[in-house]
mmCIF file of C-alpha atoms in Angstrom:
data_model
loop_
_atom_site.group_PDB
_atom_site.id
_atom_site.type_symbol
_atom_site.label_atom_id
_atom_site.label_comp_id
_atom_site.label_asym_id
_atom_site.label_seq_id
_atom_site.Cartn_x
_atom_site.Cartn_y
_atom_site.Cartn_z
ATOM 1 C CA ALA A 20 -4.175 17.916 8.333
ATOM 2 C CA GLN A 21 -5.286 14.578 7.059
ATOM 3 C CA THR A 22 -8.749 13.366 8.019
ATOM 4 C CA VAL A 23 -9.981 9.826 8.327
ATOM 5 C CA THR A 24 -13.677 9.072 8.075
ATOM 6 C CA GLN A 25 -15.491 5.955 9.159
ATOM 7 C CA SER A 26 -19.072 6.505 8.121
ATOM 8 C CA GLN A 27 -20.521 3.427 9.807
ATOM 9 C CA PRO A 28 -20.730 3.920 13.586
ATOM 10 C CA GLU A 29 -22.193 0.446 14.008
ATOM 11 C CA MET A 30 -22.283 -2.718 11.948
ATOM 12 C CA SER A 31 -23.507 -6.230 12.596
ATOM 13 C CA VAL A 32 -22.813 -9.550 10.945
ATOM 14 C CA GLN A 33 -23.988 -13.095 11.366
ATOM 15 C CA GLU A 34 -21.412 -15.548 12.572
ATOM 16 C CA ALA A 35 -19.558 -17.181 9.642
ATOM 17 C CA GLU A 36 -20.645 -14.425 7.254
ATOM 18 C CA THR A 37 -18.556 -11.677 5.675
ATOM 19 C CA VAL A 38 -18.642 -8.020 6.602
ATOM 20 C CA THR A 39 -16.930 -4.959 5.169
ATOM 21 C CA LEU A 40 -16.072 -1.889 7.198
ATOM 22 C CA SER A 41 -15.475 1.288 5.272
ATOM 23 C CA CYS A 42 -12.859 3.965 5.711
ATOM 24 C CA THR A 43 -12.027 6.987 3.602
ATOM 25 C CA TYR A 44 -9.300 9.525 4.087
ATOM 26 C CA ASP A 45 -8.284 12.867 2.768
ATOM 27 C CA THR A 46 -4.671 13.571 1.875
ATOM 28 C CA SER A 47 -2.477 15.331 -0.625
ATOM 29 C CA GLU A 48 0.436 12.993 0.000
ATOM 30 C CA SER A 49 1.408 10.353 -2.504
ATOM 31 C CA ASP A 50 2.977 7.934 -0.088
ATOM 32 C CA TYR A 51 1.638 6.892 3.282
ATOM 33 C CA TYR A 52 0.576 3.907 5.327
ATOM 34 C CA LEU A 53 -2.855 2.765 6.401
ATOM 35 C CA PHE A 54 -3.781 0.562 9.330
ATOM 36 C CA TRP A 55 -6.769 -1.110 10.888
ATOM 37 C CA TYR A 56 -6.846 -1.557 14.643
ATOM 38 C CA LYS A 57 -9.245 -3.662 16.661
ATOM 39 C CA GLN A 58 -10.374 -2.738 20.154
ATOM 40 C CA PRO A 59 -12.267 -5.600 21.829
ATOM 41 C CA PRO A 60 -14.220 -5.149 25.075
ATOM 42 C CA SER A 61 -10.954 -5.480 26.982
ATOM 43 C CA ARG A 62 -10.120 -2.128 25.323
ATOM 44 C CA GLN A 63 -6.704 -3.275 24.195
ATOM 45 C CA MET A 64 -5.680 -1.765 20.849
ATOM 46 C CA ILE A 65 -4.605 -4.521 18.504
ATOM 47 C CA LEU A 66 -3.101 -4.053 15.060
ATOM 48 C CA VAL A 67 -5.123 -6.032 12.539
ATOM 49 C CA ILE A 68 -3.606 -5.205 9.173
ATOM 50 C CA ARG A 69 -1.490 -2.605 7.390
ATOM 51 C CA GLN A 70 -1.261 -1.370 3.808
ATOM 52 C CA GLU A 71 1.491 0.537 2.054
ATOM 53 C CA ALA A 72 0.095 3.165 -0.295
ATOM 54 C CA TYR A 73 2.675 2.429 -2.985
ATOM 55 C CA LYS A 74 1.621 -1.212 -3.183
ATOM 56 C CA GLN A 75 -1.253 -2.013 -5.476
ATOM 57 C CA GLN A 76 -1.742 -5.440 -3.989
ATOM 58 C CA ASN A 77 -4.254 -5.521 -1.186
ATOM 59 C CA ALA A 78 -2.972 -6.727 2.165
ATOM 60 C CA THR A 79 -4.319 -9.928 3.668
ATOM 61 C CA GLU A 80 -3.962 -11.424 7.132
ATOM 62 C CA ASN A 81 -5.826 -14.698 7.479
ATOM 63 C CA ARG A 82 -9.545 -13.836 7.516
ATOM 64 C CA PHE A 83 -8.855 -10.106 7.292
ATOM 65 C CA SER A 84 -8.225 -8.349 4.026
ATOM 66 C CA VAL A 85 -8.397 -4.818 2.733
ATOM 67 C CA ASN A 86 -9.731 -3.231 -0.405
ATOM 68 C CA PHE A 87 -7.402 -0.325 -1.035
ATOM 69 C CA GLN A 88 -8.524 2.129 -3.703
ATOM 70 C CA LYS A 89 -5.858 4.822 -3.801
ATOM 71 C CA ALA A 90 -7.541 7.086 -6.318
ATOM 72 C CA ALA A 91 -10.767 6.990 -4.357
ATOM 73 C CA LYS A 92 -8.867 7.336 -1.067
ATOM 74 C CA SER A 93 -10.725 4.370 0.299
ATOM 75 C CA PHE A 94 -9.442 1.637 2.603
ATOM 76 C CA SER A 95 -12.089 -0.875 3.614
ATOM 77 C CA LEU A 96 -11.624 -3.892 5.843
ATOM 78 C CA LYS A 97 -13.229 -7.198 4.958
ATOM 79 C CA ILE A 98 -13.679 -9.832 7.619
ATOM 80 C CA SER A 99 -14.478 -13.265 6.274
ATOM 81 C CA ASP A 100 -16.011 -16.143 8.226
ATOM 82 C CA SER A 101 -16.820 -13.788 11.090
ATOM 83 C CA GLN A 102 -16.317 -15.185 14.560
ATOM 84 C CA LEU A 103 -17.694 -14.120 17.911
ATOM 85 C CA GLY A 104 -14.238 -12.957 18.881
ATOM 86 C CA ASP A 105 -14.295 -10.431 16.055
ATOM 87 C CA ALA A 106 -16.824 -8.352 17.957
ATOM 88 C CA ALA A 107 -15.006 -5.122 18.697
ATOM 89 C CA MET A 108 -14.552 -1.501 17.795
ATOM 90 C CA TYR A 109 -12.481 -1.129 14.655
ATOM 91 C CA PHE A 110 -10.408 1.958 13.967
ATOM 92 C CA CYS A 111 -8.913 2.957 10.668
ATOM 93 C CA ALA A 112 -5.661 4.925 10.872
ATOM 94 C CA TYR A 113 -3.489 6.899 8.476
ATOM 95 C CA ARG A 114 0.200 7.518 8.982
ATOM 96 C CA SER A 115 1.586 10.519 7.137
ATOM 97 C CA GLN A 116 4.696 10.356 5.012
ATOM 98 C CA SER A 117 6.565 12.492 7.498
ATOM 99 C CA GLY A 118 6.007 9.751 10.010
ATOM 100 C CA ASN A 119 5.095 12.026 12.852
ATOM 101 C CA GLN A 120 1.384 11.788 12.932
ATOM 102 C CA PHE A 121 -1.208 9.071 13.037
ATOM 103 C CA TYR A 122 -4.766 10.055 12.220
ATOM 104 C CA PHE A 123 -7.583 7.852 13.478
ATOM 105 C CA GLY A 124 -11.167 7.508 12.389
ATOM 106 C CA THR A 125 -13.981 7.591 14.912
ATOM 107 C CA GLY A 126 -14.411 3.836 14.842
ATOM 108 C CA THR A 127 -16.986 1.259 13.799
ATOM 109 C CA SER A 128 -18.536 -0.966 16.441
ATOM 110 C CA LEU A 129 -18.951 -4.478 15.064
ATOM 111 C CA THR A 130 -21.435 -6.889 16.576
ATOM 112 C CA VAL A 131 -21.283 -10.565 15.654
ATOM 113 C CA ILE A 132 -24.613 -12.340 15.935
ATOM 114 C CA PRO A 133 -24.471 -16.043 16.829
ATOM 115 C CA ASP B 161 2.048 -8.534 23.893
ATOM 116 C CA SER B 162 2.867 -5.192 22.250
ATOM 117 C CA GLY B 163 5.967 -4.628 24.356
ATOM 118 C CA VAL B 164 4.651 -1.283 25.585
ATOM 119 C CA THR B 165 4.231 -1.137 29.357
ATOM 120 C CA GLN B 166 1.904 1.265 31.108
ATOM 121 C CA THR B 167 1.548 1.722 34.832
ATOM 122 C CA PRO B 168 -0.604 1.811 36.788
ATOM 123 C CA LYS B 169 -3.435 -0.130 35.183
ATOM 124 C CA HIS B 170 -6.063 1.581 37.270
ATOM 125 C CA LEU B 171 -6.061 4.840 39.137
ATOM 126 C CA ILE B 172 -8.826 6.281 41.279
ATOM 127 C CA THR B 173 -8.424 9.762 42.630
ATOM 128 C CA ALA B 174 -10.395 12.796 43.688
ATOM 129 C CA THR B 175 -11.092 16.020 41.872
ATOM 130 C CA GLY B 176 -8.347 18.573 42.198
ATOM 131 C CA GLN B 177 -5.624 15.989 42.610
ATOM 132 C CA ARG B 178 -2.582 15.320 40.467
ATOM 133 C CA VAL B 179 -1.509 11.982 39.010
ATOM 134 C CA THR B 180 1.350 10.652 36.920
ATOM 135 C CA LEU B 181 0.966 7.968 34.310
ATOM 136 C CA ARG B 182 4.043 6.094 33.199
ATOM 137 C CA CYS B 183 4.929 4.428 29.920
ATOM 138 C CA SER B 184 7.861 2.331 28.777
ATOM 139 C CA PRO B 185 7.989 2.035 24.991
ATOM 140 C CA ARG B 186 8.743 -1.088 23.039
ATOM 141 C CA SER B 187 12.427 -1.842 22.831
ATOM 142 C CA GLY B 188 13.956 0.109 19.963
ATOM 143 C CA ASP B 189 11.068 2.542 19.604
ATOM 144 C CA LEU B 190 12.034 6.187 19.909
ATOM 145 C CA SER B 191 8.620 7.792 19.534
ATOM 146 C CA VAL B 192 6.005 7.839 22.253
ATOM 147 C CA TYR B 193 2.440 8.992 21.776
ATOM 148 C CA TRP B 194 -0.246 9.644 24.371
ATOM 149 C CA TYR B 195 -3.950 9.263 23.654
ATOM 150 C CA GLN B 196 -7.070 9.803 25.700
ATOM 151 C CA GLN B 197 -10.158 7.690 25.183
ATOM 152 C CA SER B 198 -13.321 8.531 27.070
ATOM 153 C CA LEU B 199 -16.086 5.956 27.400
ATOM 154 C CA ASP B 200 -17.468 4.960 23.988
ATOM 155 C CA GLN B 201 -15.368 7.603 22.307
ATOM 156 C CA GLY B 202 -12.587 7.574 19.788
ATOM 157 C CA LEU B 203 -8.940 8.251 20.391
ATOM 158 C CA GLN B 204 -7.935 11.798 21.158
ATOM 159 C CA PHE B 205 -4.294 12.500 20.405
ATOM 160 C CA LEU B 206 -2.609 14.373 23.228
ATOM 161 C CA ILE B 207 1.098 14.618 22.553
ATOM 162 C CA GLN B 208 4.060 12.936 20.893
ATOM 163 C CA TYR B 209 7.704 12.729 21.853
ATOM 164 C CA TYR B 210 10.636 11.566 19.801
ATOM 165 C CA ASN B 211 13.907 10.726 21.462
ATOM 166 C CA GLY B 212 13.249 13.058 24.347
ATOM 167 C CA GLU B 213 11.870 15.989 22.391
ATOM 168 C CA GLU B 214 8.284 17.061 21.947
ATOM 169 C CA ARG B 215 7.284 16.562 18.313
ATOM 170 C CA ALA B 216 3.582 17.177 18.073
ATOM 171 C CA LYS B 217 0.777 18.405 20.252
ATOM 172 C CA GLY B 218 -2.865 17.563 19.951
ATOM 173 C CA ASN B 219 -5.818 18.406 22.129
ATOM 174 C CA ILE B 220 -3.853 18.448 25.344
ATOM 175 C CA LEU B 221 -5.162 20.612 28.147
ATOM 176 C CA GLU B 222 -2.870 23.085 29.881
ATOM 177 C CA ARG B 223 -3.421 21.094 33.096
ATOM 178 C CA PHE B 224 -1.725 18.148 31.409
ATOM 179 C CA SER B 225 1.962 17.848 30.681
ATOM 180 C CA ALA B 226 4.294 15.134 29.558
ATOM 181 C CA GLN B 227 7.929 14.371 29.067
ATOM 182 C CA GLN B 228 10.186 11.694 27.705
ATOM 183 C CA PHE B 229 13.292 10.816 29.632
ATOM 184 C CA PRO B 230 16.767 9.818 28.357
ATOM 185 C CA ASP B 231 15.922 6.149 28.842
ATOM 186 C CA LEU B 232 12.925 6.821 26.561
ATOM 187 C CA HIS B 233 10.238 6.143 29.097
ATOM 188 C CA SER B 234 7.554 8.789 29.244
ATOM 189 C CA GLU B 235 5.297 10.246 31.878
ATOM 190 C CA LEU B 236 1.988 12.026 31.489
ATOM 191 C CA ASN B 237 1.119 14.352 34.347
ATOM 192 C CA LEU B 238 -2.495 15.301 34.910
ATOM 193 C CA SER B 239 -3.214 18.011 37.470
ATOM 194 C CA SER B 240 -6.243 19.782 38.938
ATOM 195 C CA LEU B 241 -8.236 16.773 37.896
ATOM 196 C CA GLU B 242 -11.872 17.126 36.954
ATOM 197 C CA LEU B 243 -14.608 14.521 36.634
ATOM 198 C CA GLY B 244 -14.384 14.852 32.869
ATOM 199 C CA ASP B 245 -10.792 13.678 32.898
ATOM 200 C CA SER B 246 -11.968 10.172 33.702
ATOM 201 C CA ALA B 247 -10.875 8.117 30.731
ATOM 202 C CA LEU B 248 -8.573 5.433 29.438
ATOM 203 C CA TYR B 249 -5.161 6.846 28.696
ATOM 204 C CA PHE B 250 -3.090 5.019 26.138
ATOM 205 C CA CYS B 251 0.574 5.210 25.498
ATOM 206 C CA ALA B 252 1.795 3.980 22.150
ATOM 207 C CA SER B 253 5.229 3.743 20.640
ATOM 208 C CA SER B 254 6.663 3.584 17.172
ATOM 209 C CA VAL B 255 10.107 3.235 15.675
ATOM 210 C CA GLY B 256 10.455 6.901 14.893
ATOM 211 C CA VAL B 257 10.208 9.816 12.575
ATOM 212 C CA GLY B 258 10.789 8.996 8.933
ATOM 213 C CA LYS B 259 10.044 5.308 9.296
ATOM 214 C CA TYR B 260 6.433 5.756 8.428
ATOM 215 C CA ASN B 261 5.879 2.121 7.654
ATOM 216 C CA SER B 262 6.006 1.344 11.347
ATOM 217 C CA PRO B 263 2.650 1.013 13.095
ATOM 218 C CA LEU B 264 1.771 2.248 16.540
ATOM 219 C CA HIS B 265 2.144 -0.330 19.273
ATOM 220 C CA PHE B 266 -0.217 0.342 22.134
ATOM 221 C CA GLY B 267 0.086 -0.339 25.804
ATOM 222 C CA ASN B 268 -2.887 -1.708 27.693
ATOM 223 C CA GLY B 269 -3.806 1.720 28.972
ATOM 224 C CA THR B 270 -4.292 3.331 32.353
ATOM 225 C CA ARG B 271 -7.896 3.619 33.415
ATOM 226 C CA LEU B 272 -8.292 6.841 35.363
ATOM 227 C CA THR B 273 -11.368 7.444 37.475
ATOM 228 C CA VAL B 274 -11.837 10.855 39.039
ATOM 229 C CA THR B 275 -14.429 10.946 41.821
#
């Protein structure tokens, strides 16, 4: 089974600064999808960004972007111009090629300091 | 709004009781997933259904069961409840098997408190 590792249980960033959350995964598949989800204090799970493994170009959604390194099996999330509303738990997720399974990391709790 | 509807939002019950959590997937989604999230914990995958059939099982206790009905809504049944079953239970849906570019769309969860 694929594993997803988020090695930073907690991170903090000053408001308006940039922060990068790391995620690595283990797989033998060549094609797959990667996702970042945000869980604010309301505990809703919100899709932040997605990346197709076959695309070399890194995905970007407004202030959120990823650094996808396929060979290194790394999928980090960069948040630019951090805002107070970005404070949340962030989960990295891997979807296998078969489409059945989603594998989640253990999450990184992001604090934004005013 | 993800389009996934979970009811009830909150549930308080006593140990030993049985409860049913309900989920309506997003329109067009055939796959339903159930996850358990205890306080300050990650997501524990319980079970997945696709078009009415069980597709994958995770760390689901024998006291728990689920099913997906012909109209694609799903129910998660939790019985002989214990204090440790208190958690947020998420339902999520996705387009289906083979369309692996589709993300999971989560409902808002059912917060279960066992007293």
